[in-house]
């Protein structure tokens, strides 16, 4: 496939220096788009994959949104935190390791240093690498507009390919993740043709809590195998509270595959994706539980 890059279409460019200014502009009812790193939005505008906005709003003037911090055990990631800063954050590596693994799997350093985790989520493609990890971490998104704010669980945020619950006048200001018990272990597997230099063909995140040889908690997130990133809830239910054993893990992996609804595209067939969901879910749980 040949892709012709063109010049950017014409638009007004604004870089607000305060959130008040940003929300004033957004509430004006103009045809606006916001961007952070621009690694998704700018190529789409150049390729004319989306309707150009009248006003393009650069969020990078809002320095106060660039942070990764812990408050009362809760991890808070500001909307301008880059993928690289999340991947290499000491707090994230030590306490929310699966998110660091997912961030590290995203593209090359150039993209990691420019793109943001919040941009990865707001772009809302099914293959977004941070999404399965954020799903199993039960992340919440803090959303703001001129006259208010709301908190949305990540499993309610995506409503379709490239579609989220965000209204035109809203932005995500922060990702919030509650403390995870230190005994929990997690793995993110990204299947792709060219490693991290390609989008995920299948993404599988598994977070496991075990107690006395039983699954005390198990969360399975899947990417690139449904119209949105999803949790494999039926597979999780099968395992929760049960004694850890190979047969149960095999059954759960099969159910996770049944819960996926992938499409055929140039990266892989739907059939292959389903097989790989089963394989990777099984591999992840076996590795975390040390079941042979
Ligand atoms: C060469 C290349 C390789 C890539 N590889 C991968 C990969 O391996 N895995 C992967 O998952 N992605 C990949 N991507 C996609 C992209 O880099 C990521 O999705 C990145 O995280 C996007 O972040 P950004 O800040 O650049 O988003 P932007 O391009 O700035 O924005 C993306 C979308 O989110 C919206 N948005 C951004 N911030 C906010 C906010 N705070 N509130 C509301 N809406 C907002 C924008 O309006 C836009 O619709 C790749 C891209 C390129 C160009």
CSV table of C-alpha atoms and ligand atoms in Angstrom, one decimal:
chain,number,residue,atom,x,y,z
A,1,UNK,CA,0.0,0.0,0.0
A,2,UNK,CA,1.4,3.4,-0.9
A,3,UNK,CA,0.6,6.2,1.5
A,4,UNK,CA,0.9,9.8,0.1
A,5,UNK,CA,1.8,12.3,2.8
A,6,UNK,CA,0.5,15.8,2.0
A,7,UNK,CA,1.0,19.1,3.7
A,8,UNK,CA,-1.0,19.8,6.8
A,9,UNK,CA,-4.4,21.3,6.0
A,10,UNK,CA,-5.0,24.9,7.1
A,11,UNK,CA,-6.2,25.5,10.6
A,12,UNK,CA,-5.8,28.1,13.4
A,13,UNK,CA,-3.1,27.0,15.9
A,14,UNK,CA,-3.5,27.9,19.6
A,15,UNK,CA,-1.3,27.0,22.5
A,16,UNK,CA,-3.1,27.9,25.7
A,17,UNK,CA,-1.0,28.8,28.7
A,18,UNK,CA,-3.7,28.1,31.2
A,19,UNK,CA,-6.5,25.6,31.6
A,20,UNK,CA,-9.0,28.5,31.9
A,21,UNK,CA,-8.0,29.7,28.5
A,22,UNK,CA,-8.2,26.1,27.1
A,23,UNK,CA,-11.7,25.4,28.4
A,24,UNK,CA,-12.9,28.9,27.2
A,25,UNK,CA,-11.8,28.0,23.7
A,26,UNK,CA,-13.2,24.4,23.9
A,27,UNK,CA,-16.6,25.7,25.2
A,28,UNK,CA,-16.8,28.2,22.2
A,29,UNK,CA,-18.4,25.4,20.1
A,30,UNK,CA,-15.9,25.8,17.3
A,31,UNK,CA,-14.6,22.7,15.4
A,32,UNK,CA,-11.5,22.2,17.7
A,33,UNK,CA,-9.1,19.3,18.1
A,34,UNK,CA,-6.6,19.1,21.0
A,35,UNK,CA,-3.3,17.3,20.8
A,36,UNK,CA,-0.4,16.5,23.1
A,37,UNK,CA,2.5,14.7,21.4
A,38,UNK,CA,0.8,14.8,18.0
A,39,UNK,CA,2.2,11.3,17.0
A,40,UNK,CA,-1.3,10.1,16.2
A,41,UNK,CA,-3.1,13.3,15.2
A,42,UNK,CA,-0.6,15.0,12.9
A,43,UNK,CA,-0.1,11.9,10.6
A,44,UNK,CA,-3.8,11.5,10.4
A,45,UNK,CA,-4.2,15.2,9.4
A,46,UNK,CA,-1.5,14.8,6.8
A,47,UNK,CA,-3.0,11.7,5.4
A,48,UNK,CA,-6.5,13.4,5.4
A,49,UNK,CA,-7.8,10.4,7.5
A,50,UNK,CA,-9.9,12.8,9.6
A,51,UNK,CA,-11.7,16.0,8.9
A,52,UNK,CA,-9.3,18.9,9.7
A,53,UNK,CA,-10.3,21.1,12.6
A,54,UNK,CA,-10.8,24.9,12.3
A,55,UNK,CA,-8.7,25.3,15.5
A,56,UNK,CA,-5.9,23.0,16.6
A,57,UNK,CA,-5.1,23.3,20.3
A,58,UNK,CA,-1.6,22.4,21.5
A,59,UNK,CA,-1.8,21.2,25.1
A,60,UNK,CA,1.9,21.4,25.7
A,61,UNK,CA,1.7,24.9,27.2
A,62,UNK,CA,0.0,23.4,30.2
A,63,UNK,CA,3.1,22.4,32.0
A,64,UNK,CA,1.2,21.6,35.2
A,65,UNK,CA,-0.2,18.4,33.5
A,66,UNK,CA,3.3,16.9,33.2
A,67,UNK,CA,3.7,14.7,36.3
A,68,UNK,CA,3.8,11.2,37.6
A,69,UNK,CA,3.2,11.1,41.4
A,70,UNK,CA,1.8,9.0,44.2
A,71,UNK,CA,-0.8,10.5,46.5
A,72,UNK,CA,-2.1,8.3,49.3
A,73,UNK,CA,-1.1,5.2,47.5
A,74,UNK,CA,-2.8,6.3,44.2
A,75,UNK,CA,-0.7,6.7,41.1
A,76,UNK,CA,-1.5,9.9,39.2
A,77,UNK,CA,-0.2,10.4,35.6
A,78,UNK,CA,-0.8,13.9,34.1
A,79,UNK,CA,-2.0,14.2,30.5
A,80,UNK,CA,1.4,15.5,29.3
A,81,UNK,CA,3.5,12.6,30.8
A,82,UNK,CA,5.3,11.0,27.9
A,83,UNK,CA,5.3,7.3,27.2
A,84,UNK,CA,9.0,7.3,28.0
A,85,UNK,CA,8.6,9.0,31.3
A,86,UNK,CA,5.9,6.4,32.3
A,87,UNK,CA,8.0,3.5,31.0
A,88,UNK,CA,11.0,4.5,33.0
A,89,UNK,CA,9.4,6.0,36.1
A,90,UNK,CA,10.7,4.3,39.3
A,91,UNK,CA,7.3,4.4,40.9
A,92,UNK,CA,5.6,2.8,37.9
A,93,UNK,CA,8.3,0.1,37.6
A,94,UNK,CA,8.2,-0.8,41.2
A,95,UNK,CA,4.4,-0.6,42.0
A,96,UNK,CA,2.6,-0.8,38.6
A,97,UNK,CA,5.1,-2.7,36.6
A,98,UNK,CA,2.7,-4.0,33.9
A,99,UNK,CA,2.1,-0.4,32.8
A,100,UNK,CA,5.9,0.1,32.4
A,101,UNK,CA,6.1,-3.1,30.3
A,102,UNK,CA,3.2,-1.9,28.1
A,103,UNK,CA,4.7,1.6,27.7
A,104,UNK,CA,8.1,0.1,26.8
A,105,UNK,CA,6.5,-1.9,24.0
A,106,UNK,CA,5.3,1.3,22.2
A,107,UNK,CA,7.4,2.2,19.2
A,108,UNK,CA,10.9,3.7,19.2
A,109,UNK,CA,12.4,6.3,21.6
A,110,UNK,CA,11.4,9.1,19.2
A,111,UNK,CA,7.7,8.3,19.6
A,112,UNK,CA,8.1,7.4,23.3
A,113,UNK,CA,9.6,10.8,24.0
A,114,UNK,CA,7.0,12.7,22.1
A,115,UNK,CA,3.7,10.7,22.6
A,116,UNK,CA,1.8,10.6,25.8
A,117,UNK,CA,0.0,7.7,27.6
A,118,UNK,CA,-3.2,9.8,27.7
A,119,UNK,CA,-2.9,10.4,23.9
A,120,UNK,CA,-2.6,6.7,23.5
A,121,UNK,CA,-5.9,6.2,25.3
A,122,UNK,CA,-7.8,9.1,23.8
A,123,UNK,CA,-6.8,8.0,20.3
A,124,UNK,CA,-8.9,4.9,21.2
A,125,UNK,CA,-7.6,2.4,18.6
A,126,UNK,CA,-8.2,-1.2,19.6
A,127,UNK,CA,-4.4,-1.9,19.5
A,128,UNK,CA,-3.3,0.9,21.9
A,129,UNK,CA,-0.6,-0.9,23.9
A,130,UNK,CA,-1.2,0.9,27.2
A,131,UNK,CA,-5.0,0.0,27.2
A,132,UNK,CA,-4.9,-3.7,28.3
A,133,UNK,CA,-2.5,-2.8,31.1
A,134,UNK,CA,-4.7,0.2,32.2
A,135,UNK,CA,-7.8,-2.1,32.0
A,136,UNK,CA,-6.3,-4.7,34.4
A,137,UNK,CA,-5.1,-1.9,36.7
A,138,UNK,CA,-8.7,-0.6,36.9
A,139,UNK,CA,-7.5,2.9,35.9
A,140,UNK,CA,-9.8,5.9,36.1
A,141,UNK,CA,-9.6,8.9,33.9
A,142,UNK,CA,-10.1,12.4,35.3
A,143,UNK,CA,-12.0,14.4,32.7
A,144,UNK,CA,-12.5,18.2,32.8
A,145,UNK,CA,-14.4,20.8,30.9
A,146,UNK,CA,-15.2,24.5,31.5
A,147,UNK,CA,-17.9,24.1,34.2
A,148,UNK,CA,-17.1,20.7,35.7
A,149,UNK,CA,-15.3,17.5,35.9
A,150,UNK,CA,-16.0,13.7,36.0
A,151,UNK,CA,-14.2,10.5,36.6
A,152,UNK,CA,-14.7,7.6,34.2
A,153,UNK,CA,-13.5,4.0,34.6
A,154,UNK,CA,-11.3,3.0,31.7
A,155,UNK,CA,-13.6,0.1,30.9
A,156,UNK,CA,-16.4,2.6,30.2
A,157,UNK,CA,-14.2,5.1,28.3
A,158,UNK,CA,-13.9,3.3,24.9
A,159,UNK,CA,-17.1,3.1,22.9
A,160,UNK,CA,-15.8,2.0,19.5
A,161,UNK,CA,-12.8,2.2,17.2
A,162,UNK,CA,-11.4,5.8,17.6
A,163,UNK,CA,-14.4,6.7,19.8
A,164,UNK,CA,-14.6,7.5,23.5
A,165,UNK,CA,-17.1,9.0,25.8
A,166,UNK,CA,-15.3,12.4,25.7
A,167,UNK,CA,-17.5,15.4,24.7
A,168,UNK,CA,-16.1,18.0,22.3
A,169,UNK,CA,-15.5,20.4,25.2
A,170,UNK,CA,-13.7,17.9,27.4
A,171,UNK,CA,-10.1,16.7,27.9
A,172,UNK,CA,-8.6,14.0,30.0
A,173,UNK,CA,-6.3,15.7,32.5
A,174,UNK,CA,-5.1,12.6,34.5
A,175,UNK,CA,-5.0,8.9,34.7
A,176,UNK,CA,-5.5,7.6,38.3
A,177,UNK,CA,-4.6,4.1,39.4
A,178,UNK,CA,-5.3,2.8,42.9
A,179,UNK,CA,-2.6,0.9,44.8
A,180,UNK,CA,-2.1,-2.7,43.8
A,181,UNK,CA,-1.1,-5.2,46.5
A,182,UNK,CA,2.6,-5.7,46.3
A,183,UNK,CA,2.2,-9.5,46.0
A,184,UNK,CA,0.4,-9.0,42.6
A,185,UNK,CA,2.4,-9.9,39.5
A,186,UNK,CA,1.7,-8.8,35.9
A,187,UNK,CA,2.7,-9.5,32.3
A,188,UNK,CA,2.0,-7.6,29.1
A,189,UNK,CA,2.6,-9.6,25.9
A,190,UNK,CA,2.6,-7.7,22.6
A,191,UNK,CA,2.5,-9.9,19.5
A,192,UNK,CA,3.6,-8.0,16.4
A,193,UNK,CA,5.5,-8.6,13.3
A,194,UNK,CA,8.3,-6.2,14.0
A,195,UNK,CA,8.4,-6.1,17.8
A,196,UNK,CA,7.8,-2.7,19.3
A,197,UNK,CA,8.3,-1.0,15.9
A,198,UNK,CA,4.8,-2.2,14.8
A,199,UNK,CA,1.3,-2.0,16.2
A,200,UNK,CA,0.1,-4.9,18.2
A,201,UNK,CA,-1.5,-7.8,16.3
A,202,UNK,CA,-2.6,-9.0,19.7
A,203,UNK,CA,-2.0,-7.5,23.1
A,204,UNK,CA,-2.5,-9.5,26.3
A,205,UNK,CA,-2.2,-8.1,29.8
A,206,UNK,CA,-2.6,-10.4,32.9
A,207,UNK,CA,-2.5,-9.2,36.5
A,208,UNK,CA,-2.5,-12.0,39.1
A,209,UNK,CA,-3.0,-12.2,42.8
A,210,UNK,CA,-2.6,-15.6,44.4
A,211,UNK,CA,-3.0,-16.9,47.9
A,212,UNK,CA,-2.4,-20.4,49.2
A,213,UNK,CA,-2.3,-21.9,45.7
A,214,UNK,CA,-5.5,-20.2,44.7
A,215,UNK,CA,-6.3,-17.4,42.3
A,216,UNK,CA,-7.3,-14.6,44.8
A,217,UNK,CA,-7.6,-12.1,41.9
A,218,UNK,CA,-7.0,-12.4,38.2
A,219,UNK,CA,-7.6,-9.8,35.5
A,220,UNK,CA,-7.1,-10.3,31.8
A,221,UNK,CA,-7.0,-7.4,29.3
A,222,UNK,CA,-7.0,-7.9,25.6
A,223,UNK,CA,-6.0,-5.4,22.8
A,224,UNK,CA,-6.4,-5.5,19.0
A,225,UNK,CA,-9.0,-8.3,19.1
A,226,UNK,CA,-12.3,-6.4,19.5
A,227,UNK,CA,-13.6,-3.0,18.4
A,228,UNK,CA,-12.2,-1.6,21.7
A,229,UNK,CA,-9.7,-3.0,24.2
A,230,UNK,CA,-11.6,-5.3,26.5
A,231,UNK,CA,-11.4,-7.3,29.7
A,232,UNK,CA,-12.0,-11.1,29.4
A,233,UNK,CA,-14.4,-11.2,32.2
A,234,UNK,CA,-15.8,-14.7,31.7
A,235,UNK,CA,-12.3,-16.2,31.8
A,236,UNK,CA,-11.5,-14.2,34.9
A,237,UNK,CA,-14.7,-15.5,36.6
A,238,UNK,CA,-13.8,-19.1,35.9
A,239,UNK,CA,-10.4,-18.7,37.7
A,240,UNK,CA,-11.3,-16.5,40.6
A,241,UNK,CA,-11.1,-18.3,43.9
A,242,UNK,CA,-10.1,-21.6,42.3
A,243,UNK,CA,-7.1,-23.7,42.9
A,244,UNK,CA,-4.3,-23.0,40.4
A,245,UNK,CA,-4.0,-25.9,37.9
A,246,UNK,CA,-3.1,-26.4,34.3
A,247,UNK,CA,-6.5,-27.6,33.1
A,248,UNK,CA,-8.3,-24.6,34.5
A,249,UNK,CA,-5.8,-22.3,32.9
A,250,UNK,CA,-6.2,-24.0,29.6
A,251,UNK,CA,-10.0,-23.6,29.8
A,252,UNK,CA,-9.8,-20.0,30.9
A,253,UNK,CA,-7.5,-19.2,27.9
A,254,UNK,CA,-10.0,-20.8,25.6
A,255,UNK,CA,-12.8,-18.7,27.0
A,256,UNK,CA,-10.7,-15.5,26.7
A,257,UNK,CA,-10.3,-16.4,23.1
A,258,UNK,CA,-14.1,-16.9,22.7
A,259,UNK,CA,-14.6,-13.4,24.3
A,260,UNK,CA,-12.5,-11.8,21.6
A,261,UNK,CA,-14.1,-10.7,18.3
A,262,UNK,CA,-11.1,-9.8,16.0
A,263,UNK,CA,-11.2,-8.8,12.4
A,264,UNK,CA,-9.1,-9.9,9.4
A,265,UNK,CA,-6.7,-7.2,8.3
A,266,UNK,CA,-3.3,-6.8,6.7
A,267,UNK,CA,-1.6,-7.6,10.0
A,268,UNK,CA,-3.4,-11.0,10.7
A,269,UNK,CA,-6.5,-13.0,10.1
A,270,UNK,CA,-9.2,-13.1,12.8
A,271,UNK,CA,-8.6,-16.9,13.2
A,272,UNK,CA,-4.9,-16.4,13.9
A,273,UNK,CA,-5.7,-13.6,16.4
A,274,UNK,CA,-8.1,-15.9,18.2
A,275,UNK,CA,-5.5,-18.7,18.4
A,276,UNK,CA,-2.9,-16.2,19.7
A,277,UNK,CA,-5.2,-14.8,22.4
A,278,UNK,CA,-5.6,-18.4,23.7
A,279,UNK,CA,-1.8,-19.0,23.5
A,280,UNK,CA,-0.7,-15.8,25.1
A,281,UNK,CA,-3.3,-15.8,27.9
A,282,UNK,CA,-2.3,-19.4,28.7
A,283,UNK,CA,1.4,-18.5,28.5
A,284,UNK,CA,1.0,-15.4,30.7
A,285,UNK,CA,-1.0,-17.2,33.5
A,286,UNK,CA,1.4,-20.2,33.4
A,287,UNK,CA,4.4,-18.0,33.7
A,288,UNK,CA,2.9,-15.9,36.6
A,289,UNK,CA,1.7,-19.0,38.5
A,290,UNK,CA,4.8,-21.0,37.6
A,291,UNK,CA,2.6,-23.8,36.4
A,292,UNK,CA,4.6,-25.9,33.8
B,1,LIG,C1,5.8,5.5,14.0
B,1,LIG,C2,4.7,5.3,15.0
B,1,LIG,C3,4.7,4.2,15.7
B,1,LIG,C4,3.7,4.0,16.7
B,1,LIG,N1,3.8,2.8,17.4
B,1,LIG,C5,2.8,2.6,18.4
B,1,LIG,C6,2.8,1.3,19.1
B,1,LIG,O1,3.7,0.5,19.0
B,1,LIG,N2,1.8,1.2,20.0
B,1,LIG,C7,0.8,2.1,20.2
B,1,LIG,O2,-0.1,1.8,21.0
B,1,LIG,N3,0.8,3.2,19.5
B,1,LIG,C8,1.7,3.5,18.6
B,1,LIG,N4,1.7,4.7,17.9
B,1,LIG,C9,0.6,5.6,18.1
B,1,LIG,C10,1.0,6.8,19.0
B,1,LIG,O3,2.3,7.1,19.0
B,1,LIG,C11,0.5,6.6,20.4
B,1,LIG,O4,-0.9,6.3,20.4
B,1,LIG,C12,0.7,7.8,21.4
B,1,LIG,O5,0.6,7.4,22.7
B,1,LIG,C13,-0.2,9.0,21.1
B,1,LIG,O6,0.1,10.0,22.0
B,1,LIG,P1,0.2,11.5,21.6
B,1,LIG,O7,0.4,12.4,22.8
B,1,LIG,O8,1.2,11.7,20.5
B,1,LIG,O9,-1.3,11.7,21.0
B,1,LIG,P2,-1.8,12.9,20.0
B,1,LIG,O10,-1.5,12.5,18.6
B,1,LIG,O11,-1.5,14.2,20.5
B,1,LIG,O12,-3.4,12.7,20.2
B,1,LIG,C14,-4.0,11.4,19.9
B,1,LIG,C15,-5.5,11.6,20.0
B,1,LIG,O13,-5.9,11.8,21.4
B,1,LIG,C16,-6.5,13.1,21.6
B,1,LIG,N5,-5.9,13.6,22.8
B,1,LIG,C17,-4.6,13.7,23.2
B,1,LIG,N6,-4.5,14.2,24.4
B,1,LIG,C18,-5.7,14.3,24.9
B,1,LIG,C19,-6.2,14.8,26.2
B,1,LIG,N7,-5.5,15.1,27.2
B,1,LIG,N8,-7.6,14.8,26.3
B,1,LIG,C20,-8.4,14.5,25.3
B,1,LIG,N9,-8.0,14.1,24.1
B,1,LIG,C21,-6.6,14.0,23.9
B,1,LIG,C22,-6.2,13.9,20.4
B,1,LIG,O14,-7.2,14.8,20.1
B,1,LIG,C23,-6.1,12.8,19.3
B,1,LIG,O15,-7.4,12.5,18.9
B,1,LIG,C24,2.7,4.9,16.9
B,1,LIG,C25,2.7,6.1,16.1
B,1,LIG,C26,3.7,6.3,15.2
B,1,LIG,C27,3.7,7.6,14.4
